[in-house]
Tab-separated table of C-alpha atoms in Angstrom:
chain	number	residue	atom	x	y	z
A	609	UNK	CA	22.248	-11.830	9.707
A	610	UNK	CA	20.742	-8.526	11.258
A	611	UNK	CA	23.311	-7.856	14.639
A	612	UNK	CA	21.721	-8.246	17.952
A	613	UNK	CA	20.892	-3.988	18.561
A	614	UNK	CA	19.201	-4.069	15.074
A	615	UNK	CA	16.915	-7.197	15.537
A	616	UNK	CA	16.101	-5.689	19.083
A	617	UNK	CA	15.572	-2.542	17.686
A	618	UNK	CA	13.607	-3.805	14.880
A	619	UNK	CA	11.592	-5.927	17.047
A	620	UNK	CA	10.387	-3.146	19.436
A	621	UNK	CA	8.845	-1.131	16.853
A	622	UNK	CA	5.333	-0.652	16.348
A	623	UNK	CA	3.543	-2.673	13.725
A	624	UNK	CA	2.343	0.433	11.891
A	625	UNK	CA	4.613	3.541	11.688
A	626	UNK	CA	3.173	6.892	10.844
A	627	UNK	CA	2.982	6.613	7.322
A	628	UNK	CA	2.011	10.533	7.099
A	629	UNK	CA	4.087	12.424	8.914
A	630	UNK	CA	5.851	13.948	5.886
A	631	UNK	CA	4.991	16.803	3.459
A	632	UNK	CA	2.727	15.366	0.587
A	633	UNK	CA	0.199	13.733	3.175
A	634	UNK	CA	-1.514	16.529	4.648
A	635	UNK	CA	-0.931	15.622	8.654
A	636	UNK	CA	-0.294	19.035	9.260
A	637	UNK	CA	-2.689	20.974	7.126
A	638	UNK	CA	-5.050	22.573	9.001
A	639	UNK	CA	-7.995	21.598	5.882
A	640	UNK	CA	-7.225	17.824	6.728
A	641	UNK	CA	-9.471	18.110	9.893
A	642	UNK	CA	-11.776	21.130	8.416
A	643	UNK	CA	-14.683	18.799	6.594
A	644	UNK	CA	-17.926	20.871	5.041
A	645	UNK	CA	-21.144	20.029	7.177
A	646	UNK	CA	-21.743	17.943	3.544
A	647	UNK	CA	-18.852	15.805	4.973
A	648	UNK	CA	-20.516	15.408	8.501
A	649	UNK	CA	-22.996	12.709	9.318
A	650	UNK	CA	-23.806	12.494	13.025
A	651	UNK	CA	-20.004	13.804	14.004
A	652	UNK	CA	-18.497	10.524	12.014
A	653	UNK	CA	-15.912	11.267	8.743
A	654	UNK	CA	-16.563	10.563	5.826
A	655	UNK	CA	-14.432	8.251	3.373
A	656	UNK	CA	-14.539	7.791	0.048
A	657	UNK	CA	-15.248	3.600	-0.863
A	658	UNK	CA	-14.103	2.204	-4.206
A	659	UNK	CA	-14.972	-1.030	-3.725
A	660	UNK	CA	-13.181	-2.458	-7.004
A	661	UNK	CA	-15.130	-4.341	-9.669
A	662	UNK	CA	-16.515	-7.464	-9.529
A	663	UNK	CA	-14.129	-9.711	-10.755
A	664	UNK	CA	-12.055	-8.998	-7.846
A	665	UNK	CA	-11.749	-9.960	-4.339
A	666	UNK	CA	-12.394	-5.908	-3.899
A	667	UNK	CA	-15.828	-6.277	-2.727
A	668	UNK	CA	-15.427	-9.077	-0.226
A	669	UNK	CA	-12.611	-7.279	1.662
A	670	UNK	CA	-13.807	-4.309	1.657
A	671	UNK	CA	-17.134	-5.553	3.189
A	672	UNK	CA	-14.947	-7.168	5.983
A	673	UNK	CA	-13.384	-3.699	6.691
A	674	UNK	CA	-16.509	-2.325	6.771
A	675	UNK	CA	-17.870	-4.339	9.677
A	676	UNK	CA	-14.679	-4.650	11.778
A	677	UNK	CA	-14.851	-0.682	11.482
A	678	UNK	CA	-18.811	-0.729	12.578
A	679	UNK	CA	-17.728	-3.467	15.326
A	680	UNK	CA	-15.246	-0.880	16.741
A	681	UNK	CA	-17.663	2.036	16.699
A	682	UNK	CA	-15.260	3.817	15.293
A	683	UNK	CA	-16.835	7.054	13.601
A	684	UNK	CA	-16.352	6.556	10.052
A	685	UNK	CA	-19.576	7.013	7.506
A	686	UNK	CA	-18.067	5.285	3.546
A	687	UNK	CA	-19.793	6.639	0.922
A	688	UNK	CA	-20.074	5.295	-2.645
A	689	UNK	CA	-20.259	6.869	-5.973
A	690	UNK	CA	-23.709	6.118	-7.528
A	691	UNK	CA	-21.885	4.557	-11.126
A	692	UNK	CA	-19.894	1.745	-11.148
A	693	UNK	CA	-16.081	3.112	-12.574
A	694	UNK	CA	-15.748	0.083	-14.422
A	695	UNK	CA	-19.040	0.300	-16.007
A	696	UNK	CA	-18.565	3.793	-16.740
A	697	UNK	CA	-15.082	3.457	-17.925
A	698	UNK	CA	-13.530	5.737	-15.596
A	699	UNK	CA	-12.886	8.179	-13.026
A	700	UNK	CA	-15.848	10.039	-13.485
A	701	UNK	CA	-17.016	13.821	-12.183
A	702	UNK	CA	-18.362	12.175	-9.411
A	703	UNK	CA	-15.279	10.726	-8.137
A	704	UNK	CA	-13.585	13.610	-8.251
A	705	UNK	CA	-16.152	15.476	-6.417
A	706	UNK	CA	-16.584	13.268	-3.997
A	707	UNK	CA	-12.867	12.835	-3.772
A	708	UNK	CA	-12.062	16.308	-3.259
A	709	UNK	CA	-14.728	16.408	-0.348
A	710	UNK	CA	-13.674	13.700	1.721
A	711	UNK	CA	-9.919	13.835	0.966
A	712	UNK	CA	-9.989	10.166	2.176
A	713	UNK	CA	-10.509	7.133	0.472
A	714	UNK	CA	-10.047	3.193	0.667
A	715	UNK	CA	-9.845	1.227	-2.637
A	716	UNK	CA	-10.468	-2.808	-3.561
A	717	UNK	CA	-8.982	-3.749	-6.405
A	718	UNK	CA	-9.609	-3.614	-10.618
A	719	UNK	CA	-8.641	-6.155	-12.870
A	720	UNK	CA	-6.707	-4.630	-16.242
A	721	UNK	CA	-7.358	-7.232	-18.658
A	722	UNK	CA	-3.958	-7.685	-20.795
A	723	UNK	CA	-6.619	-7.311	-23.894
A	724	UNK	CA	-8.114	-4.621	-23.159
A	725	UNK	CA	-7.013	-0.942	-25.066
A	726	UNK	CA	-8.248	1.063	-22.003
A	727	UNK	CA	-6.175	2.639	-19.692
A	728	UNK	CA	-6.305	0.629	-16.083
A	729	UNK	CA	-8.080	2.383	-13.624
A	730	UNK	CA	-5.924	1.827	-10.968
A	731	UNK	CA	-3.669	4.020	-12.806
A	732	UNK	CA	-6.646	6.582	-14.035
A	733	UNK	CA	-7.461	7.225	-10.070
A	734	UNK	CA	-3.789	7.551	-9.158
A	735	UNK	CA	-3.142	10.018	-11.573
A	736	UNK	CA	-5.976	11.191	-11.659
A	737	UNK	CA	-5.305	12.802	-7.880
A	738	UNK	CA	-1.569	12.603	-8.134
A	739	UNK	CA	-1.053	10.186	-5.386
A	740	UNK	CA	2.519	10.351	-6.091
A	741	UNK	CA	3.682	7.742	-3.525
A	742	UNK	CA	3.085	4.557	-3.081
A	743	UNK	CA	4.181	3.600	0.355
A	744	UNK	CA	3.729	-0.553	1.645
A	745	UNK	CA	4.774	-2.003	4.694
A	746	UNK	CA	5.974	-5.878	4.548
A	747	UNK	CA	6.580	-7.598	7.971
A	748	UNK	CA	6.648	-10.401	9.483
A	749	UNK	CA	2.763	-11.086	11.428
A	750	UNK	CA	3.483	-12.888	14.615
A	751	UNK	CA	2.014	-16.835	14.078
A	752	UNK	CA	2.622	-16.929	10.431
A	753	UNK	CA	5.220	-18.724	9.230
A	754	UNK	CA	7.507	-17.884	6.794
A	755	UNK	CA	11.107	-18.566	5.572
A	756	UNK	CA	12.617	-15.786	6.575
A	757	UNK	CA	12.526	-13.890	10.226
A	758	UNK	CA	13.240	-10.661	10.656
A	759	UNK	CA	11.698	-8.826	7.547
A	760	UNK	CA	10.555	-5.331	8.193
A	761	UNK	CA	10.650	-3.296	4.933
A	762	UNK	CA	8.966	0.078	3.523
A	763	UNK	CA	8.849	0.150	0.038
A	764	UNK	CA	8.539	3.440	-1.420
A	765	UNK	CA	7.270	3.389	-5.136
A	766	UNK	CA	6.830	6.726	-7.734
A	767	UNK	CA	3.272	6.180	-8.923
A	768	UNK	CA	3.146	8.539	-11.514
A	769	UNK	CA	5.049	8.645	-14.469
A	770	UNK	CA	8.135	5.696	-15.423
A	771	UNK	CA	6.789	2.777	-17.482
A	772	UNK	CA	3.559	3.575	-16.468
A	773	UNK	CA	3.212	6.658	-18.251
A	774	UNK	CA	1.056	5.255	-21.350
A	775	UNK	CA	2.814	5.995	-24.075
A	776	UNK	CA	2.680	3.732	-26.028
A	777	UNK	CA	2.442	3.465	-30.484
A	778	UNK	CA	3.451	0.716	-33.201
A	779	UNK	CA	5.949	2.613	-35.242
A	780	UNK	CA	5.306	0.183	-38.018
A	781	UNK	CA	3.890	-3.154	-38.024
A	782	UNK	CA	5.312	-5.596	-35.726
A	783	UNK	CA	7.416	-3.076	-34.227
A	784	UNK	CA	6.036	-1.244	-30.751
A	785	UNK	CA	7.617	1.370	-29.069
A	786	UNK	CA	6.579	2.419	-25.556
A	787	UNK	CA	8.267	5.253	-23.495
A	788	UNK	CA	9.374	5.651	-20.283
A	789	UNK	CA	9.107	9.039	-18.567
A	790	UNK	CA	11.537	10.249	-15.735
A	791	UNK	CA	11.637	13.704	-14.795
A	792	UNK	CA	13.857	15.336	-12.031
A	793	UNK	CA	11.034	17.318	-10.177
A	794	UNK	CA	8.997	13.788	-9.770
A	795	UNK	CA	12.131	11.769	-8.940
A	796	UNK	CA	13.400	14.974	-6.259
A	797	UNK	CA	9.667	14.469	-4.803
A	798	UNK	CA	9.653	10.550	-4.461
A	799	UNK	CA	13.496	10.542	-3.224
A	800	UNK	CA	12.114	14.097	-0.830
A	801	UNK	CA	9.120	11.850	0.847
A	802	UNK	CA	11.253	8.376	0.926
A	803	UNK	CA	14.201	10.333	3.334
A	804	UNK	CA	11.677	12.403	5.200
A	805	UNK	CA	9.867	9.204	6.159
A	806	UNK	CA	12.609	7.468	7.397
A	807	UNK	CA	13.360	10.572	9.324
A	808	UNK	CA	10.311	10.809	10.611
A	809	UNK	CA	9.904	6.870	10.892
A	810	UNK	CA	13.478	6.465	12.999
A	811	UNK	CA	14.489	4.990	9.658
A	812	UNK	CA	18.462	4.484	9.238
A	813	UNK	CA	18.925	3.303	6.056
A	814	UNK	CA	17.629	4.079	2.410
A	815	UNK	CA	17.935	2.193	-1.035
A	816	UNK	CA	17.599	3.402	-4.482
A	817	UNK	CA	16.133	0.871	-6.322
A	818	UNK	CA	17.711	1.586	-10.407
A	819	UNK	CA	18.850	0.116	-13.272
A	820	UNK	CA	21.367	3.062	-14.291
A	821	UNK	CA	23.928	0.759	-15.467
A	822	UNK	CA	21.540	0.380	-18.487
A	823	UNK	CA	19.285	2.912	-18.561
A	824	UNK	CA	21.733	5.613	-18.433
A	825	UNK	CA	19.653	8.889	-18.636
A	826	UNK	CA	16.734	7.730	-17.243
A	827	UNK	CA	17.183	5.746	-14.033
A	828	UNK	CA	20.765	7.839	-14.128
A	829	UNK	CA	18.607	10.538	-13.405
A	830	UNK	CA	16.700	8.898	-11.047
A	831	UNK	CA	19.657	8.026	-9.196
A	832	UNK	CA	20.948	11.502	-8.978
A	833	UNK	CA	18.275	12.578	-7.392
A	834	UNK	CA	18.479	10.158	-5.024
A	835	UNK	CA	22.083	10.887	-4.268
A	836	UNK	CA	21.049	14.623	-4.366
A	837	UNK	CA	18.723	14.377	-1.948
A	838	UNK	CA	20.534	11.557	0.418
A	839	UNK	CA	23.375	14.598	0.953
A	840	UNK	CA	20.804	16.810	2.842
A	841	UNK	CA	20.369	13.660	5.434
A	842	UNK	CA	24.062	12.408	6.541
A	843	UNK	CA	22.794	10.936	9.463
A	844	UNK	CA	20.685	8.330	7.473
A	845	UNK	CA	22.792	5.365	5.300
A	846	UNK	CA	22.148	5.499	2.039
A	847	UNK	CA	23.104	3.159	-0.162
A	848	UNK	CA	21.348	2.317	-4.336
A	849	UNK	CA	21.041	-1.288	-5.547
A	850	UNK	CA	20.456	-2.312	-8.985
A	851	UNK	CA	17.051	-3.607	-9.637
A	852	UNK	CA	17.966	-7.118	-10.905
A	853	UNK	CA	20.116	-7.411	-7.794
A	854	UNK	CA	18.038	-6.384	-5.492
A	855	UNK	CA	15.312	-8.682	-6.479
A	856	UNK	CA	18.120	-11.711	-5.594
A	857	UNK	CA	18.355	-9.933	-2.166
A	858	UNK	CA	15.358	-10.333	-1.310
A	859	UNK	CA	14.790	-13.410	-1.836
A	860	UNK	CA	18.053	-14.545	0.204
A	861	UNK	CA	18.744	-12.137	3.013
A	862	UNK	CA	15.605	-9.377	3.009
A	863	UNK	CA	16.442	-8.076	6.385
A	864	UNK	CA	19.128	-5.729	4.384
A	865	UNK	CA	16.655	-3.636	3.910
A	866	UNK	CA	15.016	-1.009	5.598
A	867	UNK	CA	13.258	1.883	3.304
A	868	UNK	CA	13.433	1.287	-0.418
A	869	UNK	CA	12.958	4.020	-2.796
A	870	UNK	CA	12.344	3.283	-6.449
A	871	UNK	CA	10.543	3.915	-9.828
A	872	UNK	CA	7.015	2.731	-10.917
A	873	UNK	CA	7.702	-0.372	-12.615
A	874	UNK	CA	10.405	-1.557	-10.404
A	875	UNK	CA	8.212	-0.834	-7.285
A	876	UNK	CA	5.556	-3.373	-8.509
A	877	UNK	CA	7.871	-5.927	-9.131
A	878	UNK	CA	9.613	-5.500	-5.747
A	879	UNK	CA	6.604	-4.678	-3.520
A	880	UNK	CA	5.339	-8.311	-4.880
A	881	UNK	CA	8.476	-10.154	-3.924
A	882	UNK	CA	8.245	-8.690	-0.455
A	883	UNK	CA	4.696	-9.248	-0.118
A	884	UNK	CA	5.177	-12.755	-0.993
A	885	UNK	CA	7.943	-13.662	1.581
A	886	UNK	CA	6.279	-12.311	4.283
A	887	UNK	CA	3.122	-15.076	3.853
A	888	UNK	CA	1.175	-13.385	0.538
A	889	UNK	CA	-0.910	-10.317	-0.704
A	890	UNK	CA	-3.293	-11.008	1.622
A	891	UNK	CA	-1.406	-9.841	4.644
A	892	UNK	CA	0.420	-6.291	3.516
A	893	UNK	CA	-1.246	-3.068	3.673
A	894	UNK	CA	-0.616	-0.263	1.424
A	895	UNK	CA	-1.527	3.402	0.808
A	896	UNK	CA	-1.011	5.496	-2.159
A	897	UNK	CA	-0.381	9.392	-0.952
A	898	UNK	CA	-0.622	12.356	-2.519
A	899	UNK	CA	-0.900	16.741	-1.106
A	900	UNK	CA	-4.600	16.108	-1.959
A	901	UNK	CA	-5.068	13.143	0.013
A	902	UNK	CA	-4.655	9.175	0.401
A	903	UNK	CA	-6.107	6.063	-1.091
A	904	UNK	CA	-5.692	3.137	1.190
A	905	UNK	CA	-5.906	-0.677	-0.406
A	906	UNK	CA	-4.159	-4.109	-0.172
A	907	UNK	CA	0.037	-3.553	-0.938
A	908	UNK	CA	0.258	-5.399	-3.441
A	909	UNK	CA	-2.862	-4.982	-5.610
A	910	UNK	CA	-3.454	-8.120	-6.052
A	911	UNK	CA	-7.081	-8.530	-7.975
A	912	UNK	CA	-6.983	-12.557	-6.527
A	913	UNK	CA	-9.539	-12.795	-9.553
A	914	UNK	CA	-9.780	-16.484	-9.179
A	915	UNK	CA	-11.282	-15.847	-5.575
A	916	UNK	CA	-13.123	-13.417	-6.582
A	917	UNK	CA	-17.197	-14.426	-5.165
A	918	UNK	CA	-16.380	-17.618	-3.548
A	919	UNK	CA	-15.706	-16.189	-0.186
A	920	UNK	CA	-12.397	-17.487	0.233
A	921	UNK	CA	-10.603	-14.207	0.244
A	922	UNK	CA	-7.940	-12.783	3.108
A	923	UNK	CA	-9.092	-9.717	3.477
A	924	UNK	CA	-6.106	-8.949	5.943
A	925	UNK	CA	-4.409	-6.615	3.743
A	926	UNK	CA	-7.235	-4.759	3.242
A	927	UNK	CA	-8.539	-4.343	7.379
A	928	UNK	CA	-4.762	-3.668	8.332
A	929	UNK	CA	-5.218	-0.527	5.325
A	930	UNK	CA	-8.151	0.608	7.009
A	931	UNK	CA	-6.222	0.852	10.378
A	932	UNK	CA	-3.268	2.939	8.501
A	933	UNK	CA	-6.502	4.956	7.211
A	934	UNK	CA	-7.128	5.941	11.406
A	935	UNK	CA	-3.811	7.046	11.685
A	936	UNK	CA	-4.098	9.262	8.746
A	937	UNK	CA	-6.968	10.645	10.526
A	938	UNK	CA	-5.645	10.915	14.056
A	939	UNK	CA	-7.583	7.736	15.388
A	940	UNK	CA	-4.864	6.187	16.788
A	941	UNK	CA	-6.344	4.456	19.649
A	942	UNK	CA	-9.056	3.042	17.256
A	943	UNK	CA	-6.713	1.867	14.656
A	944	UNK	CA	-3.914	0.143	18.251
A	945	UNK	CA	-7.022	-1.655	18.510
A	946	UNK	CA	-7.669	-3.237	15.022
A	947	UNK	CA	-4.362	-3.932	14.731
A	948	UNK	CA	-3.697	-5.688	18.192
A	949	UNK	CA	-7.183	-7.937	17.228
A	950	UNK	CA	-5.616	-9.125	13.413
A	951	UNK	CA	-1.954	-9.766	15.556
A	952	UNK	CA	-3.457	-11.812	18.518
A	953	UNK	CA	-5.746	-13.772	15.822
A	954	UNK	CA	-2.922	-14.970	14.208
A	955	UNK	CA	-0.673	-15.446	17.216
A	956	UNK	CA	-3.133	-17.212	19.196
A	957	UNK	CA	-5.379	-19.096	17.428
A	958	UNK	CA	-5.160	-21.679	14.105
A	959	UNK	CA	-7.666	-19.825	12.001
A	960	UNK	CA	-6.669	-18.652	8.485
A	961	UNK	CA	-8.072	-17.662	5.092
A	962	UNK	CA	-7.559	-20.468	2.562
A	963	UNK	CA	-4.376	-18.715	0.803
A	964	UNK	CA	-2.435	-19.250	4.480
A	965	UNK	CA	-3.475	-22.723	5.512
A	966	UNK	CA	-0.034	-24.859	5.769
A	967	UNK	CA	-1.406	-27.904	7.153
A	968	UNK	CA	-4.266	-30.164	8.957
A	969	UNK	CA	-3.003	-27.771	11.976
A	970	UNK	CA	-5.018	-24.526	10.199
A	971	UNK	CA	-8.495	-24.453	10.157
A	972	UNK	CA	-9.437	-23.212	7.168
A	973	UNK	CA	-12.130	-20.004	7.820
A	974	UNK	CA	-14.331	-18.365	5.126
A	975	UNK	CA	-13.876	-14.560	4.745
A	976	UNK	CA	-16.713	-13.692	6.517
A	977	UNK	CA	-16.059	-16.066	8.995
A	978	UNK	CA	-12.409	-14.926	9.169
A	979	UNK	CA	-13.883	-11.114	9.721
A	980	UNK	CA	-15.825	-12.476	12.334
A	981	UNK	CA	-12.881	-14.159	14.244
A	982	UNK	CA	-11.142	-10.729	13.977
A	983	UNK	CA	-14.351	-8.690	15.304
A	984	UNK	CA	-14.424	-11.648	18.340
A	985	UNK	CA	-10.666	-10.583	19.152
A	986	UNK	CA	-11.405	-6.807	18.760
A	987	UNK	CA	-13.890	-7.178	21.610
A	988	UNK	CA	-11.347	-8.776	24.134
A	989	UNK	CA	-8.545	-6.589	22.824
C-alpha cells in the first residue's frame, strides 16, 4: 500500500504533467513557436493529421478530436496529406514535408497485418522522424472503476531500435534469426529524457525495465546506462526490475511505480498491461517525442480493428492526446479545459463508450454521441 504523504501527494497532482519540458521535445527552442506564413491560416497552428487507415478505429477518434477542438475554438487548422500512407505504402515525401513544416502531428492508428512482408508504418513514421521516446501516462479517471486505486504511472519506452529494429533473415529453412539492436548512445538518450522528466515532472522514483539476467550484453547494456545516468540524479530513487517481474507487479500492486524506463519491446508489453488496469486503451493518452517534434495518438496503439466503422469506438485516448498536444504548444488553458470536460463526464454522469459499460447502470453512448457528451461538458466547464 502507497503511505498516506504519497497517496496525498499523488492525488494532488495534475492529470497531465508537462510531458515536454525536457531536451528532445523542443519546449525551449525558439523554432517551436517560429511557423512559415505557409504554416499560418488566420493566426491558428497548424498540425499534421494521420488519421490511420481504415481498418482502424483511427478515423472515428480522430474525427471526435477534431470537433471537441473546433467546439473549444481553440486555434488549431489539421492538415492532411493528399495520399493515403497505407495505400501508398509509406511515409511518403509528402509526409515528410509536411512534417518538417508543422513540427506537430496527431496520429490514429495502422493495423500491421502478421502476414504482411512490409514494414509497419507505425514504425516507418517513428523512425522515420526519430521520435525516440515514447512517453504514456496510465491513471486512474475519476468514475471509472477499476481494481486497483491509486495507479499513476509514466511509462517511458525507446522507440527506435531493440526488437524493433527489422532485422530479420531465415538462415536456412525452418530456422529464422532476428536481431536485436542496443546501442549505448540510444539507451544514454532514453535513460537522459526518462530522469530529466521525472525531474522536471516532481518525479521521485525511476525503474529500469530489463531482462539482463538473460540477455547479458544487450539489456546489460541497457542497464548500465541506466545506472550511469541514475548517478548524475541522487536525489531521485532509482531502482531496475526485471521485465518478467515487473509484469507480475503490475498486475498485483501497480502503485510501486512511478516513471518506468525501458526498451522497445518491453515497453509495448508493459504500456498494455497498464493501460488495461486502469479501464482499457481507450482511456490512456500517449505521445511519441523526438528533437524534431511530437506525434500524439492513443497509449497503447491499439488498432480496436473489430470496431473499426461501427461507431462504437472510445475515442478518449485519443481527445485526452490532443489536450497533451496544447501543452506541447503552450495552450494550457485550452487543453485545463478539455481535460476538466472528459474528467467531469466520467465523474458525473453514467455515459460510456461500449468497451467501459459494467452494467444496466451505464448507458451505453455511440462515439459520436460520446464526443458530443464531452463537447456538452466543455461548454459548462
Amino acid at each position: 500500500m502507497l503511505s498516506t504523504a504519497r497517496a496525498a501527494a499523488r492525488a494532488a497532482r495534475p492529470l497531465h504533467r508537462n510531458v515536454f519540458s525536457v531536451p528532445g521535445a523542443m519546449m525551449n527552442d525558439p523554432a517551436r513557436n517560429s511557423f512559415p506564413m505557409s504554416a499560418l491560416e488566420d493566426h491558428k497552428t497548424q498540425v499534421l493529421l494521420l488519421r490511420g487507415d481504415s481498418d482502424t478505429i483511427g478515423k472515428e477518434a480522430t474525427t471526435a478530436l477534431s470537433q471537441v477542438l473546433h467546439a473549444a475554438n481553440v486555434p488549431i487548422s489539421f492538415v492532411t496529406p493528399k495520399v493515403d500512407l497505407q495505400i501508398d505504402g509509406g511515409v511518403t515525401q509528402e509526409v515528410v514535408d509536411l512534417f518538417s513544416e508543422t513540427r506537430v502531428a496527431v496520429k490514429g492508428p495502422y493495423f500491421t497485418p502478421i502476414s504482411s512482408k512490409s514494414e509497419s508504418l507505425n514504425i516507418q513514421i517513428r523512425r522515420t522522424f526519430d521520435l525516440f521516446a515514447n512517453v504514456v501516462h496510465a491513471y486512474n479517471m475519476p468514475g471509472v472503476h477499476t481494481r486497483h486505486k491509486g495507479v499513476d504511472i509514466v511509462m517511458i519506452r525507446e522507440n527506435t531500435e531493440g526488437e524493433y529494429s527489422g532485422l530479420e533473415h531465415s538462415v536456412v529453412p525452418g530456422v529464422v534469426e532476428s536481431l536485436k539492436i542496443i546501442t549505448e548512445e540510444k539507451s544514454m538518450r532514453i535513460a537522459q529524457y526518462a530522469f530529466q522528466y521525472a525531474l522536471a515532472n516532481n518525479r521521485k522514483k525511476v525503474t529500469a525495465v530489463h531482462k539482463a539476467n538473460i540477455m547479458k550484453s544487450a539489456d546489460g547494456l541497457f542497464l548500465e546506462c541506466c545506472r550511469t545516468v541514475a548517478n548524475k540524479y541522487p536525489f531521485i530513487h532509482f531502482e531496475s526490475m526485471i521485465v518478467d517481474n515487473t509484469c507480475m507487479q503490475l498486475a498485483s500492486r501497480p502503485q510501486q511505480f512511478d516513471v518506468m524506463v525501458m526498451p522497445n519491446l518491453y515497453g509495448n508489453i508493459v504500456t498494455g498491461i497498464a493501460t488495461g488496469l486502469v479501464g482499457g486503451p481507450g482511456l490512456v493518452p500517449g505521445v511519441n517525442v523526438g528533437m524534431c517534434g511530437a506525434v500524439f495518438e492513443q497509449g497503447s496503439r491499439h488498432a480496436a480493428k473489430s470496431l473499426a466503422g461501427r461507431g462504437v469506438a472510445n475515442p478518449t485516448a485519443t481527445i485526452l492526446s490532443g489536450a497533451l498536444m496544447l501543452r506541447y504548444l503552450k495552450m494550457n488553458d485550452h487543453a485545463d479545459r478539455i481535460e476538466k470536460a472528459v474528467t467531469t463526464l466520467f465523474r458525473e454522469t453514467n455515459y460510456r463508450t461500449r468497451d467501459m459499460v459494467l452494467d444496466d447502470s451505464h448507458k451505453d453512448l455511440s462515439t459520436q454521441d460520446f464526443t458530443k457528451a464531452v463537447i456538452d461538458h466543455l461548454e459548462t466547464s
